[in-house]
Amino acid sequence: MAKVTGLGGIFFKSRDPAALGAWYARHLGLNVEEWGGVRFNEDAQRPGYTLWSPFAADTGYFGPGAQPYMINFRVDDLDALLAQLRVAGVEVDERIDQSEFGRFGWIVDPEGTRIELWQPPA
């Protein structure tokens, strides 16, 4: 039986893709490539990767209408990253959730998108 083997990408609209890419590079350390996106290789033993890439706000790629989404980034030290983002002036939600799935915090990017940061359990 054929099945899904991983996430192929995260694609979304942006008012200013280049500026938003620069913000994510500066504040979250994403390695934004020349073409405007980020390639995540989660398992070097398997082909494929996950992509992160903003699209122009008027793109037709997603079809007509608004497309809601949520981005969740895995992080290695939630407390340190949230502290670093606060110092940089990024909007940080004061709430942190903890469960058997790990710890979760939230920030808001310059376009008003709520981003979830996840530190998996040790």
mmCIF file of C-alpha atoms in Angstrom:
data_model
loop_
_atom_site.group_PDB
_atom_site.id
_atom_site.type_symbol
_atom_site.label_atom_id
_atom_site.label_comp_id
_atom_site.label_asym_id
_atom_site.label_seq_id
_atom_site.Cartn_x
_atom_site.Cartn_y
_atom_site.Cartn_z
ATOM 1 C CA MET A 1 0.000 0.000 0.000
ATOM 2 C CA ALA A 2 1.308 3.466 -0.893
ATOM 3 C CA LYS A 3 1.585 5.898 2.014
ATOM 4 C CA VAL A 4 2.808 9.334 2.989
ATOM 5 C CA THR A 5 6.427 9.182 4.141
ATOM 6 C CA GLY A 6 6.989 12.716 5.400
ATOM 7 C CA LEU A 7 6.214 16.378 5.008
ATOM 8 C CA GLY A 8 7.084 17.781 1.598
ATOM 9 C CA GLY A 9 6.899 21.455 2.395
ATOM 10 C CA ILE A 10 5.320 24.475 4.035
ATOM 11 C CA PHE A 11 4.211 27.110 1.528
ATOM 12 C CA PHE A 12 2.374 30.333 2.327
ATOM 13 C CA LYS A 13 1.625 33.833 1.119
ATOM 14 C CA SER A 14 3.567 36.890 2.312
ATOM 15 C CA ARG A 15 3.279 40.646 1.717
ATOM 16 C CA ASP A 16 7.105 40.812 1.416
ATOM 17 C CA PRO A 17 8.739 37.371 1.039
ATOM 18 C CA ALA A 18 12.328 38.687 1.096
ATOM 19 C CA ALA A 19 11.821 40.747 4.274
ATOM 20 C CA LEU A 20 9.989 37.891 5.988
ATOM 21 C CA GLY A 21 12.765 35.461 5.022
ATOM 22 C CA ALA A 22 15.327 37.861 6.498
ATOM 23 C CA TRP A 23 13.320 38.101 9.753
ATOM 24 C CA TYR A 24 13.197 34.286 10.112
ATOM 25 C CA ALA A 25 16.937 34.057 9.358
ATOM 26 C CA ARG A 26 17.812 36.752 11.912
ATOM 27 C CA HIS A 27 15.515 35.663 14.750
ATOM 28 C CA LEU A 28 15.145 31.895 14.317
ATOM 29 C CA GLY A 29 18.417 31.081 12.574
ATOM 30 C CA LEU A 30 16.859 29.652 9.412
ATOM 31 C CA ASN A 31 19.326 29.306 6.553
ATOM 32 C CA VAL A 32 17.328 31.096 3.841
ATOM 33 C CA GLU A 33 18.762 30.154 0.454
ATOM 34 C CA GLU A 34 19.105 32.434 -2.569
ATOM 35 C CA TRP A 35 15.796 31.174 -4.035
ATOM 36 C CA GLY A 36 14.009 32.408 -0.869
ATOM 37 C CA GLY A 37 13.294 29.203 1.037
ATOM 38 C CA VAL A 38 14.871 26.809 3.513
ATOM 39 C CA ARG A 39 15.679 23.144 2.978
ATOM 40 C CA PHE A 40 15.444 20.902 6.077
ATOM 41 C CA ASN A 41 17.092 17.489 5.752
ATOM 42 C CA GLU A 42 15.763 15.505 8.698
ATOM 43 C CA ASP A 43 17.371 12.149 7.904
ATOM 44 C CA ALA A 44 20.499 12.014 5.779
ATOM 45 C CA GLN A 45 19.903 8.266 5.248
ATOM 46 C CA ARG A 46 16.591 8.877 3.429
ATOM 47 C CA PRO A 47 15.988 10.967 0.327
ATOM 48 C CA GLY A 48 13.774 14.011 0.632
ATOM 49 C CA TYR A 49 13.567 17.009 2.880
ATOM 50 C CA THR A 50 11.097 19.506 4.279
ATOM 51 C CA LEU A 51 10.874 22.944 2.707
ATOM 52 C CA TRP A 52 9.971 26.314 4.202
ATOM 53 C CA SER A 53 9.223 29.037 1.688
ATOM 54 C CA PRO A 54 7.169 32.254 1.704
ATOM 55 C CA PHE A 55 5.285 33.133 -1.488
ATOM 56 C CA ALA A 56 4.189 36.546 -2.733
ATOM 57 C CA ALA A 57 0.821 37.653 -1.292
ATOM 58 C CA ASP A 58 -0.767 37.654 -4.754
ATOM 59 C CA THR A 59 0.374 34.149 -5.722
ATOM 60 C CA GLY A 60 -2.176 31.940 -7.437
ATOM 61 C CA TYR A 61 -0.312 28.786 -6.412
ATOM 62 C CA PHE A 62 -2.675 28.079 -3.499
ATOM 63 C CA GLY A 63 -5.848 28.722 -5.460
ATOM 64 C CA PRO A 64 -8.431 31.395 -4.671
ATOM 65 C CA GLY A 65 -9.143 32.663 -1.146
ATOM 66 C CA ALA A 66 -7.229 32.843 2.106
ATOM 67 C CA GLN A 67 -5.301 29.801 3.316
ATOM 68 C CA PRO A 68 -5.049 29.407 7.099
ATOM 69 C CA TYR A 69 -2.060 27.505 8.493
ATOM 70 C CA MET A 70 0.108 26.999 11.543
ATOM 71 C CA ILE A 71 3.873 26.674 11.559
ATOM 72 C CA ASN A 72 5.509 24.621 14.302
ATOM 73 C CA PHE A 73 9.294 24.746 14.608
ATOM 74 C CA ARG A 74 11.216 22.188 16.669
ATOM 75 C CA VAL A 75 13.766 23.918 18.953
ATOM 76 C CA ASP A 76 16.568 22.664 21.186
ATOM 77 C CA ASP A 77 16.177 25.124 24.097
ATOM 78 C CA LEU A 78 12.775 26.822 24.318
ATOM 79 C CA ASP A 79 13.583 29.051 27.302
ATOM 80 C CA ALA A 80 16.826 30.360 25.813
ATOM 81 C CA LEU A 81 15.234 31.037 22.417
ATOM 82 C CA LEU A 82 12.216 32.842 23.921
ATOM 83 C CA ALA A 83 14.542 34.999 26.059
ATOM 84 C CA GLN A 84 16.658 35.814 23.004
ATOM 85 C CA LEU A 85 13.567 36.743 20.995
ATOM 86 C CA ARG A 86 12.232 39.003 23.774
ATOM 87 C CA VAL A 87 15.539 40.897 23.859
ATOM 88 C CA ALA A 88 15.293 41.315 20.068
ATOM 89 C CA GLY A 89 11.820 42.871 20.421
ATOM 90 C CA VAL A 90 9.864 39.938 18.987
ATOM 91 C CA GLU A 91 6.309 39.537 20.319
ATOM 92 C CA VAL A 92 6.440 36.514 22.655
ATOM 93 C CA ASP A 93 3.418 34.927 24.361
ATOM 94 C CA GLU A 94 4.116 34.650 28.095
ATOM 95 C CA ARG A 95 2.366 31.270 28.273
ATOM 96 C CA ILE A 96 4.391 28.062 27.995
ATOM 97 C CA ASP A 97 2.605 24.713 27.838
ATOM 98 C CA GLN A 98 4.186 21.486 29.013
ATOM 99 C CA SER A 99 2.912 17.951 28.455
ATOM 100 C CA GLU A 100 4.165 14.471 27.720
ATOM 101 C CA PHE A 101 4.745 15.727 24.157
ATOM 102 C CA GLY A 102 7.230 18.396 25.270
ATOM 103 C CA ARG A 103 7.175 22.139 25.887
ATOM 104 C CA PHE A 104 5.452 24.704 23.659
ATOM 105 C CA GLY A 105 5.784 28.467 23.341
ATOM 106 C CA TRP A 106 4.508 30.989 20.793
ATOM 107 C CA ILE A 107 5.756 34.078 19.002
ATOM 108 C CA VAL A 108 4.333 36.383 16.327
ATOM 109 C CA ASP A 109 6.203 37.195 13.128
ATOM 110 C CA PRO A 110 6.179 40.675 11.495
ATOM 111 C CA GLU A 111 3.117 39.801 9.400
ATOM 112 C CA GLY A 112 1.066 38.812 12.455
ATOM 113 C CA THR A 113 1.418 35.045 12.069
ATOM 114 C CA ARG A 114 1.416 33.107 15.323
ATOM 115 C CA ILE A 115 4.296 30.601 15.315
ATOM 116 C CA GLU A 116 4.516 27.626 17.658
ATOM 117 C CA LEU A 117 7.916 26.646 19.036
ATOM 118 C CA TRP A 118 8.225 23.057 20.295
ATOM 119 C CA GLN A 119 10.915 21.540 22.473
ATOM 120 C CA PRO A 120 10.425 17.750 22.381
ATOM 121 C CA PRO A 121 10.762 15.820 25.634
ATOM 122 C CA ALA A 122 14.301 14.784 26.547
#
